[in-house]
CSV table of C-alpha atoms in Angstrom, one decimal:
chain,number,residue,atom,x,y,z
A,1,UNK,CA,0.7,0.1,-0.4
A,2,UNK,CA,1.0,3.4,-0.2
A,3,UNK,CA,3.8,2.8,-3.1
A,4,UNK,CA,3.3,2.9,-7.5
A,5,UNK,CA,4.5,-0.3,-8.5
A,6,UNK,CA,5.4,-1.6,-12.1
A,7,UNK,CA,4.2,-4.8,-13.3
A,8,UNK,CA,7.7,-6.9,-11.8
A,9,UNK,CA,7.2,-5.1,-7.8
A,10,UNK,CA,3.2,-6.4,-7.9
A,11,UNK,CA,4.3,-9.8,-8.8
A,12,UNK,CA,6.7,-9.8,-6.2
A,13,UNK,CA,4.4,-9.0,-3.5
A,14,UNK,CA,1.9,-11.8,-4.1
A,15,UNK,CA,5.0,-14.0,-4.6
A,16,UNK,CA,5.9,-13.1,-1.5
A,17,UNK,CA,1.9,-12.9,0.3
A,18,UNK,CA,1.8,-16.5,-1.2
A,19,UNK,CA,4.3,-17.9,0.4
A,20,UNK,CA,3.8,-17.0,4.0
A,21,UNK,CA,0.7,-18.9,2.8
A,22,UNK,CA,-2.2,-16.2,3.6
A,23,UNK,CA,-5.6,-16.4,1.3
A,24,UNK,CA,-7.4,-13.3,1.7
A,25,UNK,CA,-6.3,-9.2,0.9
A,26,UNK,CA,-8.1,-5.9,2.1
A,27,UNK,CA,-6.7,-3.6,0.1
A,28,UNK,CA,-6.0,0.1,0.7
A,29,UNK,CA,-7.7,2.5,1.2
A,30,UNK,CA,-8.3,3.3,-3.0
A,31,UNK,CA,-8.1,2.1,-6.7
A,32,UNK,CA,-5.4,-0.4,-7.4
A,33,UNK,CA,-4.3,-2.0,-10.5
A,34,UNK,CA,-5.7,-3.9,-12.3
A,35,UNK,CA,-3.1,-6.3,-13.4
A,36,UNK,CA,-3.0,-6.5,-9.0
A,37,UNK,CA,-6.0,-7.3,-9.9
A,38,UNK,CA,-5.5,-10.2,-12.0
A,39,UNK,CA,-2.5,-11.6,-10.0
A,40,UNK,CA,-5.3,-12.4,-7.4
A,41,UNK,CA,-7.7,-13.2,-9.6
A,42,UNK,CA,-4.5,-15.9,-11.2
A,43,UNK,CA,-3.2,-16.7,-7.1
A,44,UNK,CA,-7.5,-17.4,-5.7
A,45,UNK,CA,-6.9,-14.5,-3.5
A,46,UNK,CA,-9.8,-13.6,-2.3
A,47,UNK,CA,-10.0,-9.8,-1.6
A,48,UNK,CA,-11.9,-6.8,-0.2
A,49,UNK,CA,-11.7,-3.6,-2.1
A,50,UNK,CA,-12.3,-0.4,-0.7
A,51,UNK,CA,-12.9,3.2,-1.6
A,52,UNK,CA,-11.3,5.9,-0.4
A,53,UNK,CA,-14.2,7.5,2.2
A,54,UNK,CA,-12.0,7.7,5.5
A,55,UNK,CA,-11.9,9.2,8.7
A,56,UNK,CA,-12.9,12.3,8.5
A,57,UNK,CA,-17.0,12.4,7.0
A,58,UNK,CA,-17.7,15.9,4.4
A,59,UNK,CA,-21.5,17.0,4.0
A,60,UNK,CA,-20.0,18.6,0.6
A,61,UNK,CA,-18.5,15.3,0.7
A,62,UNK,CA,-21.2,13.3,-0.6
A,63,UNK,CA,-21.1,12.8,-5.1
A,64,UNK,CA,-18.1,12.0,-4.7
A,65,UNK,CA,-18.2,9.3,-2.6
A,66,UNK,CA,-20.7,7.6,-4.6
A,67,UNK,CA,-19.0,8.1,-7.4
A,68,UNK,CA,-15.3,6.5,-5.9
A,69,UNK,CA,-17.8,3.5,-5.0
A,70,UNK,CA,-19.7,3.1,-8.9
A,71,UNK,CA,-15.9,3.4,-11.0
A,72,UNK,CA,-14.5,0.8,-7.9
A,73,UNK,CA,-17.3,-1.0,-9.1
A,74,UNK,CA,-18.1,-1.0,-12.5
A,75,UNK,CA,-14.1,-1.3,-13.1
A,76,UNK,CA,-13.8,-4.1,-11.2
A,77,UNK,CA,-16.9,-6.3,-11.1
A,78,UNK,CA,-15.0,-8.7,-13.5
A,79,UNK,CA,-12.7,-9.7,-11.2
A,80,UNK,CA,-13.5,-13.1,-9.8
A,81,UNK,CA,-10.6,-12.3,-6.5
A,82,UNK,CA,-13.5,-9.7,-5.0
A,83,UNK,CA,-15.4,-10.8,-2.7
A,84,UNK,CA,-16.9,-7.3,-0.5
A,85,UNK,CA,-17.2,-3.4,-1.6
A,86,UNK,CA,-16.0,-1.7,1.7
A,87,UNK,CA,-17.9,1.3,2.3
A,88,UNK,CA,-15.7,3.4,4.3
A,89,UNK,CA,-12.7,3.1,6.9
A,90,UNK,CA,-12.2,4.5,10.5
A,91,UNK,CA,-15.4,7.3,9.5
A,92,UNK,CA,-16.1,8.4,13.0
A,93,UNK,CA,-12.4,8.1,13.7
A,94,UNK,CA,-12.5,12.3,13.5
A,95,UNK,CA,-16.8,12.9,12.4
A,96,UNK,CA,-20.1,12.2,14.9
A,97,UNK,CA,-22.3,9.7,14.0
A,98,UNK,CA,-24.7,12.2,13.0
A,99,UNK,CA,-27.6,12.0,10.8
A,100,UNK,CA,-25.9,12.7,8.1
A,101,UNK,CA,-22.8,10.4,8.1
A,102,UNK,CA,-25.9,8.0,8.4
A,103,UNK,CA,-27.2,8.6,5.1
A,104,UNK,CA,-24.0,8.3,3.2
A,105,UNK,CA,-23.6,5.6,3.8
A,106,UNK,CA,-27.1,3.7,3.7
A,107,UNK,CA,-27.0,5.6,0.1
A,108,UNK,CA,-23.1,3.6,-0.6
A,109,UNK,CA,-24.9,1.0,0.0
A,110,UNK,CA,-27.5,0.8,-1.7
A,111,UNK,CA,-25.4,1.7,-4.8
A,112,UNK,CA,-23.4,-1.2,-4.1
A,113,UNK,CA,-26.3,-3.3,-4.3
A,114,UNK,CA,-27.4,-2.2,-7.3
A,115,UNK,CA,-24.6,-2.2,-9.3
A,116,UNK,CA,-23.9,-5.7,-8.0
A,117,UNK,CA,-26.9,-7.3,-5.5
A,118,UNK,CA,-23.8,-11.0,-5.9
A,119,UNK,CA,-21.6,-9.0,-3.1
A,120,UNK,CA,-21.2,-8.2,0.2
A,121,UNK,CA,-20.4,-4.8,1.4
A,122,UNK,CA,-18.2,-4.1,4.5
A,123,UNK,CA,-16.9,-1.4,6.3
A,124,UNK,CA,-13.9,-1.4,8.9
A,125,UNK,CA,-14.8,0.3,12.4
A,126,UNK,CA,-12.4,2.7,14.6
A,127,UNK,CA,-11.8,1.0,17.4
A,128,UNK,CA,-13.8,3.9,19.8
A,129,UNK,CA,-16.9,2.9,17.7
A,130,UNK,CA,-19.8,2.0,19.9
A,131,UNK,CA,-21.1,-1.6,18.8
A,132,UNK,CA,-24.1,-0.5,19.7
A,133,UNK,CA,-24.0,2.3,16.7
A,134,UNK,CA,-27.2,2.0,14.0
A,135,UNK,CA,-24.1,2.3,11.9
A,136,UNK,CA,-22.9,-0.6,12.4
A,137,UNK,CA,-26.6,-2.4,10.5
A,138,UNK,CA,-25.4,-0.7,7.9
A,139,UNK,CA,-23.0,-2.8,4.9
A,140,UNK,CA,-24.4,-6.3,5.2
A,141,UNK,CA,-20.4,-8.0,7.7
A,142,UNK,CA,-19.0,-5.2,9.5
A,143,UNK,CA,-15.4,-5.1,11.0
A,144,UNK,CA,-13.6,-3.7,13.9
A,145,UNK,CA,-9.8,-2.4,14.2
A,146,UNK,CA,-8.6,-2.8,17.0
A,147,UNK,CA,-5.0,-1.2,18.4
A,148,UNK,CA,-5.4,-3.2,22.0
A,149,UNK,CA,-1.6,-3.9,23.1
A,150,UNK,CA,-0.2,-1.7,20.7
A,151,UNK,CA,-1.5,2.1,20.7
A,152,UNK,CA,-3.7,1.4,24.5
A,153,UNK,CA,-5.1,-0.6,26.4
A,154,UNK,CA,-3.9,-4.9,27.0
A,155,UNK,CA,-3.5,-7.7,24.8
A,156,UNK,CA,-6.1,-9.3,26.4
A,157,UNK,CA,-8.8,-6.9,25.9
A,158,UNK,CA,-9.0,-7.2,22.2
A,159,UNK,CA,-10.2,-11.0,23.3
A,160,UNK,CA,-12.9,-9.2,25.7
A,161,UNK,CA,-14.2,-6.4,23.3
A,162,UNK,CA,-15.0,-9.7,20.5
A,163,UNK,CA,-16.1,-11.7,23.1
A,164,UNK,CA,-19.2,-9.2,24.4
A,165,UNK,CA,-19.8,-8.3,20.6
A,166,UNK,CA,-20.4,-11.1,20.2
A,167,UNK,CA,-22.2,-12.4,23.0
A,168,UNK,CA,-24.4,-8.7,22.8
A,169,UNK,CA,-25.4,-9.5,18.4
A,170,UNK,CA,-24.9,-13.0,18.5
A,171,UNK,CA,-26.4,-12.7,15.0
A,172,UNK,CA,-24.4,-10.2,13.5
A,173,UNK,CA,-21.4,-11.4,11.5
A,174,UNK,CA,-18.6,-9.6,13.2
A,175,UNK,CA,-14.3,-9.6,11.5
A,176,UNK,CA,-11.1,-8.0,12.2
A,177,UNK,CA,-10.2,-5.8,9.7
A,178,UNK,CA,-6.7,-4.8,11.5
A,179,UNK,CA,-4.4,-5.3,14.1
A,180,UNK,CA,-1.2,-4.6,14.3
A,181,UNK,CA,2.2,-3.3,15.6
A,182,UNK,CA,5.1,-1.7,15.1
A,183,UNK,CA,8.8,-3.1,14.1
A,184,UNK,CA,12.0,-2.0,13.8
A,185,UNK,CA,14.3,-4.3,12.7
A,186,UNK,CA,17.4,-2.9,14.4
A,187,UNK,CA,16.0,-3.1,17.2
A,188,UNK,CA,15.6,-6.3,19.6
A,189,UNK,CA,15.2,-6.3,22.9
A,190,UNK,CA,15.3,-9.4,25.8
A,191,UNK,CA,12.3,-8.0,27.4
A,192,UNK,CA,9.9,-6.3,25.5
A,193,UNK,CA,6.7,-4.3,25.9
A,194,UNK,CA,4.1,-2.4,24.1
A,195,UNK,CA,5.3,0.6,22.3
A,196,UNK,CA,9.3,-0.1,21.9
A,197,UNK,CA,8.8,-0.9,18.1
A,198,UNK,CA,11.2,-3.7,19.1
A,199,UNK,CA,10.9,-7.1,16.6
A,200,UNK,CA,10.6,-9.1,19.4
A,201,UNK,CA,7.3,-7.6,21.1
A,202,UNK,CA,5.3,-7.9,17.7
A,203,UNK,CA,6.2,-11.5,18.0
A,204,UNK,CA,4.6,-11.5,21.3
A,205,UNK,CA,2.1,-9.2,19.8
A,206,UNK,CA,0.6,-11.2,16.5
A,207,UNK,CA,1.2,-14.7,18.8
A,208,UNK,CA,-1.8,-13.2,20.7
A,209,UNK,CA,-3.5,-12.0,18.6
A,210,UNK,CA,-3.6,-15.1,15.8
A,211,UNK,CA,-4.3,-18.2,19.4
A,212,UNK,CA,-7.2,-15.1,19.9
A,213,UNK,CA,-8.9,-15.0,16.4
A,214,UNK,CA,-7.6,-19.1,16.7
A,215,UNK,CA,-10.5,-19.8,19.1
A,216,UNK,CA,-13.3,-17.5,18.0
A,217,UNK,CA,-14.0,-19.1,14.5
A,218,UNK,CA,-16.7,-17.3,14.1
A,219,UNK,CA,-14.4,-14.3,13.3
A,220,UNK,CA,-15.8,-13.8,9.2
A,221,UNK,CA,-13.0,-12.6,8.0
A,222,UNK,CA,-9.6,-11.3,9.7
A,223,UNK,CA,-6.0,-9.1,8.5
A,224,UNK,CA,-2.8,-8.1,9.3
A,225,UNK,CA,-2.1,-4.4,8.8
A,226,UNK,CA,0.0,-4.1,7.5
A,227,UNK,CA,2.0,-7.2,5.5
A,228,UNK,CA,4.6,-4.3,4.2
A,229,UNK,CA,5.9,-1.5,5.9
A,230,UNK,CA,4.6,1.4,3.9
A,231,UNK,CA,5.0,5.0,3.3
A,232,UNK,CA,2.5,7.6,5.7
A,233,UNK,CA,4.7,11.7,5.8
A,234,UNK,CA,2.8,12.7,8.7
A,235,UNK,CA,4.7,9.6,10.7
A,236,UNK,CA,7.5,8.9,12.8
A,237,UNK,CA,7.9,5.4,13.7
A,238,UNK,CA,10.5,3.4,15.4
A,239,UNK,CA,12.8,5.9,14.1
A,240,UNK,CA,12.0,6.9,10.6
A,241,UNK,CA,10.1,9.6,9.5
A,242,UNK,CA,7.5,8.7,6.7
A,243,UNK,CA,7.3,5.0,7.3
A,244,UNK,CA,4.2,3.2,9.4
A,245,UNK,CA,6.7,-0.1,10.0
A,246,UNK,CA,3.6,-2.3,11.3
A,247,UNK,CA,3.9,-4.5,8.4
A,248,UNK,CA,5.9,-7.9,8.0
A,249,UNK,CA,8.3,-7.3,5.7
A,250,UNK,CA,10.5,-4.1,5.5
A,251,UNK,CA,9.5,-1.2,3.3
A,252,UNK,CA,12.6,-2.4,0.5
A,253,UNK,CA,10.3,-6.3,0.8
A,254,UNK,CA,14.2,-6.7,2.0
A,255,UNK,CA,13.6,-8.1,5.4
A,256,UNK,CA,10.9,-10.5,6.2
A,257,UNK,CA,10.5,-10.0,9.9
A,258,UNK,CA,9.7,-12.9,12.5
A,259,UNK,CA,6.4,-12.0,12.8
A,260,UNK,CA,6.0,-13.1,9.4
A,261,UNK,CA,7.9,-16.3,9.8
A,262,UNK,CA,5.0,-17.4,12.2
A,263,UNK,CA,2.3,-16.1,10.0
A,264,UNK,CA,4.1,-18.8,7.4
A,265,UNK,CA,4.6,-21.8,9.9
A,266,UNK,CA,1.0,-21.1,11.1
A,267,UNK,CA,0.0,-20.9,7.6
A,268,UNK,CA,1.8,-22.6,4.6
A,269,UNK,CA,1.7,-26.8,4.9
A,270,UNK,CA,5.0,-25.8,3.8
A,271,UNK,CA,7.7,-27.8,5.9
A,272,UNK,CA,10.1,-24.6,7.3
A,273,UNK,CA,11.8,-24.1,10.4
A,274,UNK,CA,12.9,-20.7,12.0
A,275,UNK,CA,15.4,-19.4,15.0
A,276,UNK,CA,13.2,-16.1,16.4
A,277,UNK,CA,15.3,-13.3,17.5
A,278,UNK,CA,17.9,-14.1,15.6
A,279,UNK,CA,18.9,-10.6,15.1
A,280,UNK,CA,18.9,-10.0,19.1
A,281,UNK,CA,22.8,-10.4,18.2
A,282,UNK,CA,23.8,-9.4,22.1
A,283,UNK,CA,23.2,-11.6,24.8
A,284,UNK,CA,23.9,-10.0,28.1
A,285,UNK,CA,23.1,-13.2,30.2
A,286,UNK,CA,24.4,-16.3,29.9
A,287,UNK,CA,20.6,-18.0,29.7
A,288,UNK,CA,18.6,-17.3,26.9
A,289,UNK,CA,15.2,-18.6,25.6
A,290,UNK,CA,15.3,-20.2,22.2
A,291,UNK,CA,11.9,-18.7,20.6
A,292,UNK,CA,11.4,-21.7,17.1
A,293,UNK,CA,8.2,-21.4,14.4
A,294,UNK,CA,8.0,-24.1,12.6
A,295,UNK,CA,5.9,-26.7,11.4
A,296,UNK,CA,7.5,-30.0,11.3
A,297,UNK,CA,6.5,-32.9,14.3
A,298,UNK,CA,10.0,-32.6,16.3
A,299,UNK,CA,12.0,-29.8,16.6
A,300,UNK,CA,16.2,-30.4,17.5
A,301,UNK,CA,18.2,-27.3,19.3
A,302,UNK,CA,21.8,-27.9,19.2
A,303,UNK,CA,24.4,-25.2,21.2
A,304,UNK,CA,27.9,-24.7,19.9
A,305,UNK,CA,27.2,-28.2,18.8
A,306,UNK,CA,25.8,-30.0,22.1
A,307,UNK,CA,22.5,-31.1,21.6
A,308,UNK,CA,21.0,-29.0,23.6
A,309,UNK,CA,17.0,-30.5,24.3
A,310,UNK,CA,14.0,-31.5,21.4
A,311,UNK,CA,10.1,-29.9,21.1
A,312,UNK,CA,6.8,-30.2,19.4
A,313,UNK,CA,5.2,-27.1,18.4
A,314,UNK,CA,2.7,-25.9,20.1
A,315,UNK,CA,-0.6,-25.6,18.5
A,316,UNK,CA,0.5,-22.1,17.2
A,317,UNK,CA,3.9,-23.4,15.7
A,318,UNK,CA,6.1,-22.0,18.3
A,319,UNK,CA,8.7,-23.6,20.1
A,320,UNK,CA,10.7,-22.6,23.1
A,321,UNK,CA,13.4,-24.0,24.5
A,322,UNK,CA,13.5,-21.9,28.4
A,323,UNK,CA,16.8,-21.6,30.2
A,324,UNK,CA,19.6,-22.4,27.0
A,325,UNK,CA,23.1,-21.5,28.3
A,326,UNK,CA,25.6,-19.6,26.4
A,327,UNK,CA,30.0,-19.4,26.0
A,328,UNK,CA,31.5,-16.1,26.7
A,329,UNK,CA,32.3,-14.6,22.6
A,330,UNK,CA,30.9,-16.5,20.3
A,331,UNK,CA,27.6,-18.8,20.3
A,332,UNK,CA,26.3,-21.0,17.2
A,333,UNK,CA,22.5,-21.9,17.5
A,334,UNK,CA,21.4,-24.4,15.6
A,335,UNK,CA,18.3,-25.8,15.2
A,336,UNK,CA,17.5,-29.1,13.6
A,337,UNK,CA,13.8,-30.6,11.8
A,338,UNK,CA,13.7,-34.1,10.2
A,339,UNK,CA,11.1,-33.6,6.6
A,340,UNK,CA,9.5,-37.0,4.8
A,341,UNK,CA,12.1,-35.2,1.4
A,342,UNK,CA,14.8,-33.4,3.5
A,343,UNK,CA,16.3,-32.0,6.4
A,344,UNK,CA,15.3,-29.1,7.4
A,345,UNK,CA,17.6,-26.3,9.1
A,346,UNK,CA,18.3,-22.7,10.6
A,347,UNK,CA,21.2,-21.8,12.2
A,348,UNK,CA,22.2,-17.9,13.9
A,349,UNK,CA,25.4,-16.3,16.0
A,350,UNK,CA,24.6,-15.0,19.0
A,351,UNK,CA,27.3,-12.8,21.2
A,352,UNK,CA,27.6,-13.1,24.8
A,353,UNK,CA,29.2,-10.2,25.8
């Protein structure tokens, strides 16, 4: 999102998405290139497409929103990848839910169904919006953007929010349209915490959310925000001005962050093994935890040519070897797993100061 991409760049992005094992993409809040839709058709991805009606409702902007919706649908109706049309994104973040805003959404919803009676409508709602709001009754299905555990609050509040919403409206189709935490791969911590911009905390965040989602099968769709770090001129995130780094992959596509491999272990059935925290090279404690993401039957940990243990991945495809001893100086960390076709190996080096 946020870049003018060549066809080759779009192909690379789709390849990275498929390698991770994702099957659905929520497109950002504007029209996208026809070639991108073509790629999604070809690869069997399921798409949420939406118009640039974002954050603030403008009373004199109604005609523009309707035109945007008409153009989005007329231009893309024949793309089988598209599953839902998005009416707006976080439109109540800076606007009250008044009759003019509600009427704008009713008209958008009616227009979408008139132009395309075969697909559902949806919208992404900001976390502050009360679940009793009448705007939630307009689209066929609705979703929420929640950032508990990053911008505010604690991770468990995501669980609590959805449980209460589902209990209050058991027949409503509820989704999770955005969740994420910023991470700069240069930032590492053995004691990660909310707001530190470390790759380490991003993993903790996504592991929690993945379990929350798995325990709630009634969520109709869930979308990580975002697949790639993207340009955002008004932000300074993690010491990088102009970049929103919630991506699972860096802006230049050169680094797949640890959280990317967490999802790959869970979503892509191809056998894999990966040592998390590999960029946290300099260590200060002689006992460390070694976290491994893998979807194989058993993982073997070897440190400095000595086997330190075996473990089966848990339900989230995580192995956590506790209190592994390091020696002063350079330590070679290796994990192995035997697949039916080949032996899988991953290695990294940590240095005990």
